[in-house]
Each structure stands twice: as structure tokens, then as C-alpha cells.
Short mmCIF file of C-alpha atoms in Angstrom, two decimals:
data_model
loop_
_atom_site.label_atom_id
_atom_site.label_comp_id
_atom_site.label_asym_id
_atom_site.label_seq_id
_atom_site.Cartn_x
_atom_site.Cartn_y
_atom_site.Cartn_z
CA MET A 12 111.22 108.71 76.90
CA SER A 13 110.81 105.80 74.53
CA ASN A 14 108.00 103.31 74.76
CA GLY A 15 110.47 100.46 75.48
CA SER A 16 111.97 102.17 78.54
CA VAL A 17 108.51 102.95 79.91
CA GLU A 18 107.51 99.30 79.55
CA ARG A 19 110.72 98.16 81.29
CA ARG A 20 110.00 100.50 84.20
CA ILE A 21 106.40 99.29 84.45
CA ARG A 22 107.54 95.66 84.46
CA ARG A 23 110.20 96.33 87.09
CA ARG A 24 107.79 98.20 89.37
CA SER A 25 105.18 95.46 89.00
CA VAL A 26 107.57 92.64 89.86
CA HIS A 27 109.72 94.29 92.57
CA ARG A 28 108.48 95.44 95.97
CA SER A 29 108.86 99.07 96.99
CA ARG A 30 111.23 99.95 99.82
CA SER A 31 109.55 103.29 100.53
CA THR A 32 107.90 102.09 103.76
CA ALA A 33 111.24 101.22 105.38
CA VAL A 34 112.74 104.50 104.21
CA ALA A 35 109.75 106.51 105.49
CA VAL A 36 109.85 104.83 108.93
CA SER A 37 113.60 105.44 109.20
CA LEU A 38 113.22 109.09 108.27
CA VAL A 39 110.37 109.62 110.74
CA VAL A 40 112.42 108.09 113.57
CA LEU A 41 115.43 110.20 112.61
CA ALA A 42 113.28 113.35 112.47
CA LEU A 43 111.79 112.59 115.91
CA VAL A 44 115.25 112.10 117.45
CA ALA A 45 116.48 115.34 115.86
CA ALA A 46 113.37 117.21 117.07
CA TRP A 47 113.87 115.84 120.60
CA ILE A 48 117.53 116.91 120.68
CA GLY A 49 116.60 120.35 119.33
CA THR A 50 113.76 120.77 121.84
CA GLU A 51 115.95 119.73 124.76
CA SER A 52 118.70 122.10 123.62
CA VAL A 53 116.28 125.03 123.35
CA LEU A 54 114.77 124.24 126.77
CA ARG A 55 118.26 124.17 128.30
CA ALA A 56 119.17 127.46 126.59
CA ILE A 57 116.13 129.27 128.03
CA GLY A 58 116.61 127.73 131.48
CA ARG A 59 113.55 125.44 131.49
CA PRO A 60 113.57 121.84 132.81
CA PRO A 61 114.11 119.10 130.18
CA LEU A 62 111.27 117.02 128.75
CA LEU A 63 113.06 113.67 128.99
CA ALA A 64 116.75 114.25 129.62
CA ASP A 65 119.13 117.13 129.30
CA PRO A 66 121.53 116.50 126.37
CA GLN A 67 124.49 117.79 128.40
CA THR A 68 123.60 115.50 131.31
CA ALA A 69 123.33 112.55 128.88
CA VAL A 70 126.78 113.37 127.44
CA ASP A 71 128.27 113.71 130.95
CA ALA A 72 126.72 110.38 131.99
CA ALA A 73 128.14 108.75 128.86
CA LEU A 74 131.63 110.06 129.66
CA ARG A 75 131.44 108.84 133.29
CA PRO A 76 129.13 105.84 133.14
CA ASP A 77 127.81 103.96 136.13
CA ALA A 78 126.41 100.40 136.13
CA ALA A 79 122.80 101.43 135.39
CA PHE A 80 123.84 103.66 132.49
CA VAL A 81 126.00 100.91 131.00
CA THR A 82 123.08 98.46 131.12
CA ILE A 83 120.72 100.95 129.47
CA ALA A 84 123.34 101.79 126.84
CA GLU A 85 123.86 98.08 126.08
CA VAL A 86 120.12 97.51 125.63
CA ILE A 87 119.84 100.55 123.35
CA ALA A 88 122.89 99.39 121.38
CA VAL A 89 121.39 95.92 120.86
CA VAL A 90 118.10 97.41 119.67
CA LEU A 91 119.93 99.75 117.28
CA VAL A 92 122.04 96.88 115.91
CA VAL A 93 118.90 94.79 115.25
CA VAL A 94 117.17 97.73 113.56
CA GLY A 95 120.31 98.39 111.52
CA VAL A 96 120.55 94.77 110.38
CA VAL A 97 116.86 94.77 109.39
CA LEU A 98 117.32 97.98 107.39
CA VAL A 99 120.46 96.64 105.66
CA VAL A 100 118.63 93.42 104.73
CA LEU A 101 115.68 95.42 103.38
CA ALA A 102 118.06 97.58 101.35
CA LEU A 103 120.01 94.68 99.85
CA LYS A 104 117.24 92.11 99.38
CA PRO A 105 115.84 92.06 95.86
CA GLY A 106 112.28 92.53 97.08
CA ARG A 107 110.60 90.43 94.41
CA GLN A 108 106.90 89.91 94.53
CA HIS A 109 105.22 86.71 93.42
CA ARG A 110 104.74 87.87 89.86
CA SER A 111 106.34 87.12 86.51
CA VAL A 112 106.70 89.13 83.33
CA VAL A 113 105.38 87.55 80.14
CA GLN A 114 106.60 88.83 76.78
CA HIS A 115 103.77 90.11 74.61
CA ASP A 116 103.58 92.15 71.39
CA ARG A 117 101.23 94.76 72.81
CA GLY A 118 103.02 95.62 76.04
CA ALA A 119 103.90 94.56 79.55
CA VAL A 120 101.95 91.55 80.81
CA ILE A 121 102.38 90.57 84.46
CA ILE A 122 101.13 87.19 85.74
CA ASP A 123 100.74 86.40 89.42
CA THR A 124 102.27 83.06 90.45
CA ARG A 125 98.92 81.99 91.89
CA ILE A 126 97.54 82.03 88.35
CA VAL A 127 100.44 79.89 87.15
CA ALA A 128 99.86 77.46 90.04
CA SER A 129 96.11 77.34 89.40
CA THR A 130 96.71 76.66 85.70
CA ALA A 131 99.15 73.86 86.57
CA ALA A 132 96.71 72.30 89.07
CA ASN A 133 93.89 72.44 86.54
CA ALA A 134 96.02 70.76 83.86
CA ALA A 135 97.23 68.12 86.32
CA GLY A 136 93.70 67.34 87.50
CA SER A 137 92.43 66.99 83.93
CA ALA A 138 95.35 64.78 82.88
CA ALA A 139 95.09 62.57 85.96
CA GLY A 140 91.30 62.30 85.79
CA VAL A 141 90.82 63.35 89.42
CA PRO A 142 88.29 65.74 90.95
CA GLU A 143 89.21 69.42 91.14
CA GLY A 144 90.24 69.37 94.81
CA ASN A 145 92.65 66.43 94.35
CA ALA A 146 95.27 68.39 92.38
CA SER A 147 97.20 71.31 93.81
CA ALA A 148 100.26 73.22 92.71
CA THR A 149 102.70 75.88 93.84
CA ALA A 150 104.77 78.06 91.55
CA ARG A 151 107.87 80.02 92.42
CA GLY A 152 109.93 81.63 89.71
CA ARG A 153 110.27 79.08 86.94
CA ARG A 154 109.69 76.05 89.16
CA THR A 155 106.26 74.47 89.54
CA ASP A 156 105.49 71.70 92.03
CA VAL A 157 102.31 69.69 91.46
CA ARG A 158 100.69 67.32 93.97
CA VAL A 159 98.04 64.85 92.84
CA VAL A 160 95.90 62.73 95.16
CA PRO A 161 94.53 59.90 93.02
CA VAL A 162 91.10 58.38 93.26
CA THR A 163 91.34 54.97 94.93
CA GLY A 164 91.79 52.21 92.38
CA VAL A 165 92.63 54.54 89.47
CA PRO A 166 96.36 54.74 88.70
CA VAL A 167 97.93 58.08 87.77
CA ASP A 168 100.88 58.28 85.39
CA GLU A 169 103.32 60.98 86.54
CA ASP A 170 104.79 61.45 83.06
CA VAL A 171 101.38 62.09 81.50
CA VAL A 172 100.58 64.64 84.22
CA ARG A 173 104.01 66.30 83.89
CA ASN A 174 103.69 66.59 80.10
CA ALA A 175 100.16 68.01 80.38
CA VAL A 176 101.30 70.61 82.92
CA ARG A 177 104.33 71.54 80.80
CA ALA A 178 102.18 71.93 77.70
CA ARG A 179 99.62 74.12 79.48
CA LEU A 180 102.23 76.32 81.18
CA SER A 181 104.23 76.68 77.97
CA GLY A 182 101.08 78.18 76.46
CA LEU A 183 101.41 81.05 78.96
CA ASP A 184 105.17 81.41 78.47
CA GLU A 185 107.76 78.78 77.56
CA ARG A 186 109.79 79.59 80.72
CA PHE A 187 107.03 78.37 83.05
CA GLY A 188 106.98 74.78 81.78
CA GLN A 189 110.71 74.16 82.09
CA ARG A 190 110.93 72.81 85.65
CA VAL A 191 107.81 70.88 86.64
CA ARG A 192 107.89 68.38 89.48
CA VAL A 193 104.93 66.05 89.95
CA ARG A 194 104.27 64.07 93.12
CA VAL A 195 101.49 61.50 93.17
CA GLU A 196 100.37 60.59 96.70
CA GLU A 197 100.39 56.92 97.63
CA LYS A 198 97.03 56.97 99.35
CA GLY A 199 94.04 57.92 97.27
CA THR A 200 90.63 59.26 98.13
CA LEU A 201 87.18 57.89 97.44
CA ALA A 202 85.43 59.36 94.44
#
């Protein structure tokens, strides 16, 4: 296996969430249902009373349902439909984690979006001249939203803050600084 394919697999596994938990839970439930049906069938074959319900009695009740059985069957059907929809969504959803791949000469570099957001907030705070707690940021994919609470009486230029954030994020990877939105709050805080 080439070094490039190994790096691609490492990047993919680092950025995408595993679906093994959903698969394991589904298989355990399926195994329990199969074990129950097998146990009930063996108990019926040796003439012992059933643990929960005799499979033949359940089939007969399904073929000639009464009102109570129909209600129970409807509730079970609704639960199974909800579980099925959840499993289909888990199977089809991309399952991305809040991480991004950064190209580097030496190998796979993965950056958590919290680091990107922290870097953006730090750059915004420095450019706006506000205390550390007055600048915050969120990053999702290639979009970064920055919020600055100015110090009362000191104006903050959005363009200066936006350019500073873009420059700092472009130092990590040029894709991060592409879509930066800066919002300066109207009310400031005391220094």
C-alpha cells in the first residue's frame, strides 16, 4: 500500500465519524430476537412452557387478530419504523466531525474547528483592541463567524477585523480565510 493511500485513509478516518456503534447495536438486537425465537422454538419442541410467547401462538394471533393484538402490533410497528428511519439516516448521513484536513509536506495534519475559531477570535481581539473575552468566533467548514463586543467609546472597524482574521486563518490554510463574517455589537462594555 502506497504512502499516499495510507495518508488518505488516515485523513478520512480522522474527519468522518464511525458508524460502528449503530451497526453493533443493530446486530445485538437482531441476535437477541433470533436467540429468543430459537429458544421458544426449542422449548415448544420439547414440550416446555414458553418464556415470553409461543411463536406458533404469536403467528396464529397475527392471522386472526383481535383489538388488543392490533393495538400492540401498531405500537410495535411505529417503534420499528422510527428505529428504521434513525438507522437509515445514520447510514446515509456523511458523519463529519468538526475537523478539517490541512495539506502539509510531511503528512496528514488534522485541525479541530475549535482551534480555527480560537485563532480567529484571537486575531479579531488583537485587531479590534478589545480584551480577550470580548471577541468570540465559531468555525464550521470553511465559514468563520466572529463576534466582537467593543470597549465603550472605542470604535471598531469591521473591515480591519475581517482582514486580520482572514490573514491569520490563511496562515493555517488558505481555505479557512475565504468566508469570514464579522459582527460588531452595538453596545460595548467597560474596560
